[in-house]
XYZ file of C-alpha atoms in Angstrom:
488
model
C 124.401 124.801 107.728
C 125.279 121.328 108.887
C 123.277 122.246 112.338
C 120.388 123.123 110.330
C 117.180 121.243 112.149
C 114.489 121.165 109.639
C 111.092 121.523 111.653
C 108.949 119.862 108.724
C 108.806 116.479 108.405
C 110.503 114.958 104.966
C 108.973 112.453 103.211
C 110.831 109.915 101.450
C 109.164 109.231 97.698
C 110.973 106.485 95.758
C 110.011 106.366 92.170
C 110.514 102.839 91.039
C 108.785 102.882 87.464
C 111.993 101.967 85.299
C 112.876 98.677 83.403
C 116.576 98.975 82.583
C 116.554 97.366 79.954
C 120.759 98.319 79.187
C 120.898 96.162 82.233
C 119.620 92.683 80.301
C 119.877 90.000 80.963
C 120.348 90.823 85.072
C 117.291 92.868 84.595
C 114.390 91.846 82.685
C 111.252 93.412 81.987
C 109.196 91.956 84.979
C 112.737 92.220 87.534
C 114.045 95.383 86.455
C 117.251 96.740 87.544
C 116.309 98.475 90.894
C 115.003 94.766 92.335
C 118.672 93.588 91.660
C 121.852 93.286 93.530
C 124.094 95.045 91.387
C 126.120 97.154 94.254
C 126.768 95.517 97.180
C 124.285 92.919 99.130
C 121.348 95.617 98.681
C 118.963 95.976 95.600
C 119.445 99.615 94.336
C 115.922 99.861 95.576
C 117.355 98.582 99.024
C 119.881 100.745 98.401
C 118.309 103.866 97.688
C 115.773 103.217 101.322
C 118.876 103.005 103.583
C 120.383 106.052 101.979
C 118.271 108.565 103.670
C 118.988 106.919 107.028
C 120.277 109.524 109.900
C 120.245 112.782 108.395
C 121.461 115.187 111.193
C 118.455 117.379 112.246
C 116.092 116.095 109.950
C 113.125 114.159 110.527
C 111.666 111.154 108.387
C 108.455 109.414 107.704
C 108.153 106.375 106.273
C 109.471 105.719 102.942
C 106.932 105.777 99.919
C 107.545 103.629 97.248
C 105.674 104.401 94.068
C 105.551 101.148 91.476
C 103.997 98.949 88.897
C 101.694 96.796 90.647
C 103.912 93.865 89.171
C 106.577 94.781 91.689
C 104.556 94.930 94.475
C 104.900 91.510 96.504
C 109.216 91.892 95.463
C 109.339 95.844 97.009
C 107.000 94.820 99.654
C 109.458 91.632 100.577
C 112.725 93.523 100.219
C 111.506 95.988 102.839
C 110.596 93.287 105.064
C 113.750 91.885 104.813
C 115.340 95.074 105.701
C 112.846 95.140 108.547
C 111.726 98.252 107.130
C 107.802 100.192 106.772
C 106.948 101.227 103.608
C 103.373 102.648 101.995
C 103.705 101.459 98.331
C 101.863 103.206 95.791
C 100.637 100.743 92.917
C 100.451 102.176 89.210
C 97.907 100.149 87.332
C 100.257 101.111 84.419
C 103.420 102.907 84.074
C 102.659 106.980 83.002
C 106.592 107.931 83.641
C 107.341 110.353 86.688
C 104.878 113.329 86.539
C 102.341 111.669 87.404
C 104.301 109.213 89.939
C 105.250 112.399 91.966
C 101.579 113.693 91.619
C 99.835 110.461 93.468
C 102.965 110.525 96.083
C 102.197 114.549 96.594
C 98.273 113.403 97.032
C 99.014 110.502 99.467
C 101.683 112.207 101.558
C 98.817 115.954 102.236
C 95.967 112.784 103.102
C 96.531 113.115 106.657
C 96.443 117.226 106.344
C 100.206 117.462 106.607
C 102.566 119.316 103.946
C 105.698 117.077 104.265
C 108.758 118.017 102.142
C 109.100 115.573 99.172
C 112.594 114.021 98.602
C 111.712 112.552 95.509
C 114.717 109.793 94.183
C 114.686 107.013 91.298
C 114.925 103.559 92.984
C 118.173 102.398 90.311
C 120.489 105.175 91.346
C 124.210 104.423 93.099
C 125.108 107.206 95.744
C 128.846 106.791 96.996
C 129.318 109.087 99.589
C 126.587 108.950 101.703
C 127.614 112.012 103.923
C 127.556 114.235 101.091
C 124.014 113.127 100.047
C 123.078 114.018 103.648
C 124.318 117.364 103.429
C 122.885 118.106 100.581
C 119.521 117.265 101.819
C 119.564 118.957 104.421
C 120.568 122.373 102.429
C 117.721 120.995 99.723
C 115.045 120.542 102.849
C 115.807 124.336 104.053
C 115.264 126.179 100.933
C 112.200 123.326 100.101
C 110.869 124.342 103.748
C 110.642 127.754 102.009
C 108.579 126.707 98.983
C 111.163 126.242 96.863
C 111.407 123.329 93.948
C 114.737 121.849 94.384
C 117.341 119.903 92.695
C 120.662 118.339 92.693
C 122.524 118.616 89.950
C 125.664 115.904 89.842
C 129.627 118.195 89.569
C 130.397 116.301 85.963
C 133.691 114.515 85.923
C 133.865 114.271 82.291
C 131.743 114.822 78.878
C 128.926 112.310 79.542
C 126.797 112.320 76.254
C 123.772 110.177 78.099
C 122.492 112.809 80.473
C 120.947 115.904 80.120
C 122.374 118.752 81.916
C 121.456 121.606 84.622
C 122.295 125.143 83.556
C 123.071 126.469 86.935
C 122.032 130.637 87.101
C 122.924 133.380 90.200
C 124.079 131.820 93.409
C 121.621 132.206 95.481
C 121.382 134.859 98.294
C 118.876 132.971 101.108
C 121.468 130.126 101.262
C 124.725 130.185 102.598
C 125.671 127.012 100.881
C 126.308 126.531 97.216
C 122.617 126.623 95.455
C 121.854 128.081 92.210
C 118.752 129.730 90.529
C 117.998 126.628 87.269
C 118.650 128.718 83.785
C 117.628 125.958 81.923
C 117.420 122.335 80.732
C 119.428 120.870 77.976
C 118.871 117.523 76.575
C 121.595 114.593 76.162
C 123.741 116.534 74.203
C 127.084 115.379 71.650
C 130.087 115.129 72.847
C 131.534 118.192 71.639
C 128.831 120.078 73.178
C 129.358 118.085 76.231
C 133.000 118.941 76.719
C 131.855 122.682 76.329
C 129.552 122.191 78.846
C 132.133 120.407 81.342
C 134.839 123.265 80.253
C 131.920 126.650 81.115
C 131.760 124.923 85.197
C 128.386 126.286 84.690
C 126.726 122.957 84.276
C 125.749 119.844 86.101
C 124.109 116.685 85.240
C 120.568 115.750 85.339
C 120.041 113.258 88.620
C 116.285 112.903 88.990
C 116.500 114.108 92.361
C 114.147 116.710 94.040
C 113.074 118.346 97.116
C 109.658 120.502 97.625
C 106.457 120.653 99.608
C 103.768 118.422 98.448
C 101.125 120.968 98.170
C 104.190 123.360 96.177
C 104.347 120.235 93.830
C 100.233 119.710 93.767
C 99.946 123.615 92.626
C 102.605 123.472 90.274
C 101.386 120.359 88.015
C 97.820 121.789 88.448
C 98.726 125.087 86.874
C 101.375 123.256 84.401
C 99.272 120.061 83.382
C 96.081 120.279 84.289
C 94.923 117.086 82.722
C 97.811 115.235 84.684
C 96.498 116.554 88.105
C 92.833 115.750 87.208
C 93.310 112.333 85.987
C 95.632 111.893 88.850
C 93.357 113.023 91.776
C 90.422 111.103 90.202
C 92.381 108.095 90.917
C 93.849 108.803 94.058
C 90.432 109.872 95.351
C 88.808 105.899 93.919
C 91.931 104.492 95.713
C 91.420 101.658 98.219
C 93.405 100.556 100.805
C 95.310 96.864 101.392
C 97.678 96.604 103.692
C 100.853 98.946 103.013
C 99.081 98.854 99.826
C 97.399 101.795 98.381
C 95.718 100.789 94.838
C 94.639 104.037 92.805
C 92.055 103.987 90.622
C 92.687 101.777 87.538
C 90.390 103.082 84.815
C 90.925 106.969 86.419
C 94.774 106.611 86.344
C 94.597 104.992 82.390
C 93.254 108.349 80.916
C 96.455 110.137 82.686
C 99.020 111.077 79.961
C 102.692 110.258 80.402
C 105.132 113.028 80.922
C 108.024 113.748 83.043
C 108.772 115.809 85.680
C 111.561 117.585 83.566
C 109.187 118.277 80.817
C 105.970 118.798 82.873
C 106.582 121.195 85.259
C 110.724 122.261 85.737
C 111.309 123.245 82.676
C 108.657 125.690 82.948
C 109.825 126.726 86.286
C 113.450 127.512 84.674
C 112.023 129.311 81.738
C 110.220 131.669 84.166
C 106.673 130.691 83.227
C 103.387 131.562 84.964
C 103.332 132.042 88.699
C 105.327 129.253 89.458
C 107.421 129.043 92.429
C 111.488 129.362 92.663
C 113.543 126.707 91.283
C 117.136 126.203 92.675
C 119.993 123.750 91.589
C 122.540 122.718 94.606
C 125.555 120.900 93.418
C 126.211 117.395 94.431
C 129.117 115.633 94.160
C 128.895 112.280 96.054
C 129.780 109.134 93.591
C 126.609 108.888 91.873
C 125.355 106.838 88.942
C 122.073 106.428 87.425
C 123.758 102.939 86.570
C 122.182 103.145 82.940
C 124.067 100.381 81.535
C 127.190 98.125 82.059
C 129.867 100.414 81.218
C 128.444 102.958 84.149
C 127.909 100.278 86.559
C 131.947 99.224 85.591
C 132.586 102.771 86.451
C 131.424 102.428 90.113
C 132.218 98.643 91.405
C 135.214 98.162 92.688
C 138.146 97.214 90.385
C 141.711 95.174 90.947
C 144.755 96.816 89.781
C 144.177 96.038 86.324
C 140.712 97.791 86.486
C 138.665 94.773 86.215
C 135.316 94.430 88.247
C 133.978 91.159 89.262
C 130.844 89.587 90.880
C 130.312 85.744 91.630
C 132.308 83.166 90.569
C 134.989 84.636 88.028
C 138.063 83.890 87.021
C 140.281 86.551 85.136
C 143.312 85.774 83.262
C 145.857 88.755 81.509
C 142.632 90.602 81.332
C 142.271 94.542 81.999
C 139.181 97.381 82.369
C 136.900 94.116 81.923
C 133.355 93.466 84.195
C 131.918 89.675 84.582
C 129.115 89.462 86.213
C 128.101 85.286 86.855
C 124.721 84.605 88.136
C 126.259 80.637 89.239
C 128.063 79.055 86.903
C 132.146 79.684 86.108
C 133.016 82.527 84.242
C 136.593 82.834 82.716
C 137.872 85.381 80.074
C 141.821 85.156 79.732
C 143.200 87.581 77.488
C 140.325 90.310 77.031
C 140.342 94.206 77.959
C 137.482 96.203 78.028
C 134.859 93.443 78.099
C 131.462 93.094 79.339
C 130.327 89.317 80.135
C 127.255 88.753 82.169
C 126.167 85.058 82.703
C 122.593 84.465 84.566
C 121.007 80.812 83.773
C 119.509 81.366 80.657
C 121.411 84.133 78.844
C 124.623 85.354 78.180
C 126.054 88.738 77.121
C 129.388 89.269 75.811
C 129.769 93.303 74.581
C 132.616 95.591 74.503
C 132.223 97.880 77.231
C 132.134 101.159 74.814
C 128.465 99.432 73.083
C 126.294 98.811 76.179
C 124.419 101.175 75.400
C 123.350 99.126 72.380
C 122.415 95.750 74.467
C 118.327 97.182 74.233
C 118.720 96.849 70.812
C 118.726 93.148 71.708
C 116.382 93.611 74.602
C 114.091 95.189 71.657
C 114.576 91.627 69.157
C 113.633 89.641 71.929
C 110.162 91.334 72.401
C 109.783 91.700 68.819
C 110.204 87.563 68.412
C 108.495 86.977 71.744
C 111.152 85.305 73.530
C 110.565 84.885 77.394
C 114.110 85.977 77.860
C 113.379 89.684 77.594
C 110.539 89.504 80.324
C 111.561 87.065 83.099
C 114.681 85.392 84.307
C 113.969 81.066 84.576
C 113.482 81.873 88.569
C 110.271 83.827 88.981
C 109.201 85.362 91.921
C 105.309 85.361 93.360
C 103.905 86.676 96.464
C 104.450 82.619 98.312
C 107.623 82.433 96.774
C 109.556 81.277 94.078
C 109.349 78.587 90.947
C 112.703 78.239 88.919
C 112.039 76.360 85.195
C 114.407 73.626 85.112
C 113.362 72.144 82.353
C 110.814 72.110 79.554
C 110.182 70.009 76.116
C 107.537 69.091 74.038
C 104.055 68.278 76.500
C 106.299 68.471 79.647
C 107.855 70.775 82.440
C 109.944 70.597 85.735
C 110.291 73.466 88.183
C 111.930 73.396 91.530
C 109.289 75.367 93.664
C 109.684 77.361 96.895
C 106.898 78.090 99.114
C 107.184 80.302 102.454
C 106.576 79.398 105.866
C 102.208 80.337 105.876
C 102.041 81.093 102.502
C 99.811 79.427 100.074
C 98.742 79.421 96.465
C 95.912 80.588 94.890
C 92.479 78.228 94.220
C 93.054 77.012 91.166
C 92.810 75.119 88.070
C 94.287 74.214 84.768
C 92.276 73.457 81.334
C 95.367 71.918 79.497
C 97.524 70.356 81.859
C 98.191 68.140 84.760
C 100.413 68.335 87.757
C 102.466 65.957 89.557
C 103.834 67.258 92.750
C 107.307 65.697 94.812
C 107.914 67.277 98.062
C 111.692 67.614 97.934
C 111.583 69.464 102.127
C 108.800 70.883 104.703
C 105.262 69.507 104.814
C 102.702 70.855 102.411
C 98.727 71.063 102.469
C 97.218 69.928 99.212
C 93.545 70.950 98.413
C 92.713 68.523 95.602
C 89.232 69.201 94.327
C 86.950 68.253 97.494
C 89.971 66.753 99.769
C 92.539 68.066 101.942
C 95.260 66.232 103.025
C 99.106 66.395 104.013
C 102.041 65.575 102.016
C 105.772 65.109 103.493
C 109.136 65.020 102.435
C 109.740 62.289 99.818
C 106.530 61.589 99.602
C 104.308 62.448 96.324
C 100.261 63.427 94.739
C 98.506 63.963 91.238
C 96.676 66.568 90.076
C 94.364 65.827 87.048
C 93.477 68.192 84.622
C 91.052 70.168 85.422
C 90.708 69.558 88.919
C 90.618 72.654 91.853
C 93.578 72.638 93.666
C 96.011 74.395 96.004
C 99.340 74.229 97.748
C 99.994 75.819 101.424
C 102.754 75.004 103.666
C 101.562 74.350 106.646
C 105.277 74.323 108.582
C 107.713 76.460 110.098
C 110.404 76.168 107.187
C 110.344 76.697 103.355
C 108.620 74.199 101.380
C 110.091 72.423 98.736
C 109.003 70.634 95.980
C 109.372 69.228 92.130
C 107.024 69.737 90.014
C 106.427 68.429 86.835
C 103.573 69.237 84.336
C 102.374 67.765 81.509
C 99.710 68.225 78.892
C 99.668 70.008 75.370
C 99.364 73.791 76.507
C 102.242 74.471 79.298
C 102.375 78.548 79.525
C 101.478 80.385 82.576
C 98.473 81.969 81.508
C 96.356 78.490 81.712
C 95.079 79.304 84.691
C 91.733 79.935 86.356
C 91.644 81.558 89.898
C 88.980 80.845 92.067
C 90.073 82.379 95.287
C 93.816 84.202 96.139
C 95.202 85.474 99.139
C 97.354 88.168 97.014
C 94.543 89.587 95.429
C 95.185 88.620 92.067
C 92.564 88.092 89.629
């Protein structure tokens, strides 16, 4: 089957909904997991675009990313960086995967065409690359045939957070190893788990599927009804912007939330109303779902005493440890089966076998609204970046970045003023009816109240201090009169 030349073209559909929270504090509510470096120099998201790269015989269209409108200036600057063409599909709010997959089905049949889906979540780790290709290309064949496909993951041991993939009859139209679904099973205990492992008849849950977009389309139409109506009402109020498409906000809000799983395969393996095949192809190729620290342990590389490192770390008589440091030293000496991430404004020290529990903190920071559960102290915008270096009572200093062309929104502030030091790079300053130029080392005000804007006008980044002051300091005093982003 490896010569197998697919004639239909397979579109790429990355679902990138998820907020990781096992993951704090690397990922935070507003920079989940997938937007994060955890494996190598990529993002998972990164990741998880270059995977599909050169698959023998079949052919690919451009990626589609589906995401939380949030994301959309990070995912749209990772791909650019990867010199990369994306169409990203903005959720006005997240509605889990059913109805993710149902605006990607809609967008990919606009031009007519009936692409094969290969649907995959943006935080997932795939080892072996070449066995992810092969099984594509197996999934892609039986899809081509209107099929619903999946890969179930060959489990290595009793893992109690996944569900599982009854596999059925091998099936006959296939010469490689695919399997008719008998059912889903939930996350089950571990003693049920080891049964499961010990049959050989069942796989883990990955997320991953193959099938035409108009196979997809009829399926959730016949299986959710309301979830392909709400769906199409927004895709059909969409607009345009860019590699942007934006669906319809108040259409897409009266979708409900439901997964794929629960939606529409579960039905499929039960045998339910005219729906089409569904087939299960084993996949054994390194993968993680990196959930939490003790899975991403199980896939970075480790020194002879098992220990997995990233930044600056120093380990000492320690064993089956991971420290993560976002910049400043990290040194255990003496610890075994350890989890210590450092990032500037949070630390987490857990044993490896509980990080499962860290949302349970994730979950006390929302509940006392501490900024630490939603944003790291550098925050990225569509011009750049501002990192919160320090803050007290009536003041604040950030360390901005602006990019070459980029410029900030018209603005103003009702409860503070702005003093701006331009650290490198030349910046244009709007100050209520002036425009001027500002160069390195040199400094302006803005009052309170006053229209303003930054731009940099040169060929390299601009930096700058500023520092606010003034009784109200959050981010939400602010009044947009004009943005180049599109943000209200």
């Amino acid at each position: 089957m490896h010569n197998t030349v697919i004639d239909t073209i397979v579109q790429p559909v990355i679902l990138s909904g998820g907020s990781g929270t096992r993951l704090w504090p690397l990922s935070r509510e507003k920079y989940p997991k997938q937007l994060l470096p955890l494996f190598g120099d990529d993002s998972l998201l990164q990741g998880t675009v270059r995977r599909v790269d050169g698959i023998d015989g079949v052919s690919l269209a451009t990626p589609m990313i589906v995401c939380n409108e949030e994301y959309r200036f990070v995912i749209a600057e990772q791909l650019r960086l990867m010199n990369k063409e994306g169409v990203i599909v903005l959720e006005p709010v997240g509605r889990n995967t059913a109805p993710a997959l149902t605006l990607a089905a809609l967008e990919a049949a606009r031009a007519g065409d009936d692409p094969i889906l290969l649907v995959m979540p943006a935080d997932h780790v795939v080892i072996d690359g070449l066995a992810f290709h092969n099984a594509v290309r197996e999934g892609a064949a039986l899809a081509a045939k209107g099929m619903v496909v999946t890969f179930g993951i060959t489990p290595d041991c009793p893992e109690t957070g996944y569900g599982y993939i009854q596999a059925g009859a091998k099936l006959k139209e296939s010469s490689a190893d695919a399997f008719s679904i008998r059912r889903f099973v939930e996350k089950p205990d571990y003693e049920t788990a080891q049964q499961y492992v010990d049959s050989g008849d069942y796989l883990w849950n990955s997320g991953l599927f193959m099938m035409r977009s108009s196979v997809w389309i009829s399926a959730i139409e016949q299986c959710r009804p309301d979830i392909f109506s709400a769906c199409d009402s927004a895709w059909k109020a969409e607009q345009l912007d860019g590699n942007f498409v934006r669906v319809g906000k108040l259409e897409f809000e009266q979708c409900p939330s439901d997964s794929i799983d629960y939606a529409v395969m579960e039905k499929i393996a039960a045998g339910q109303m005219n729906l089409p095949a569904g087939v299960v192809i084993p996949l054994s190729a390194g993968w993680s779902d990196v959930g939490a620290w003790g899975s991403l342990w199980q896939v970075l590389p480790k020194d002879l005493n098992g220990n997995a490192t990233q930044g600056d770390v120093m380990l000492t008589d320690c064993a089956d440890t991971l420290a993560f440091s976002g910049g400043r030293l990290v040194a255990c000496v003496g610890v075994t089966d350890l989890v210590v991430v450092e990032t500037s404004d949070a630390i987490l020290v857990a044993h490896k076998s509980k990080t499962q529990d860290v949302k349970k903190i994730v979950d006390s920071l929302k509940q006392q609204h501490r900024a630490e559960g939603l944003l790291h102290r550098k925050v990225y915008r569509p011009w750049g970046w501002y990192d919160s270096v320090d803050i007290g009572e009536r003041f604040q200093v950030k360390r901005m970045m602006v990019k070459p062309g980029a410029k900030l929104s018209l603005q103003l502030h009702h409860h503070r003023a702005e003093h701006w030091v331009v650290v490198k790079g030349t910046a244009r300053v709007t100050r209520g009816e002036d425009s001027y130029l500002v160069t390195e080392n040199e400094s302006t005000y803005i009052p309170l109240g006053t229209k303003h804007r930054l731009e940099n006008v040169g060929k390299m980044p601009l930096e700058i201090i500023e520092v606010q002051s003034g009784g109200y300091l959050a981010e939400d005093d602010i009044e947009r009169f004009d943005d180049h982003y599109g943000r209200s």
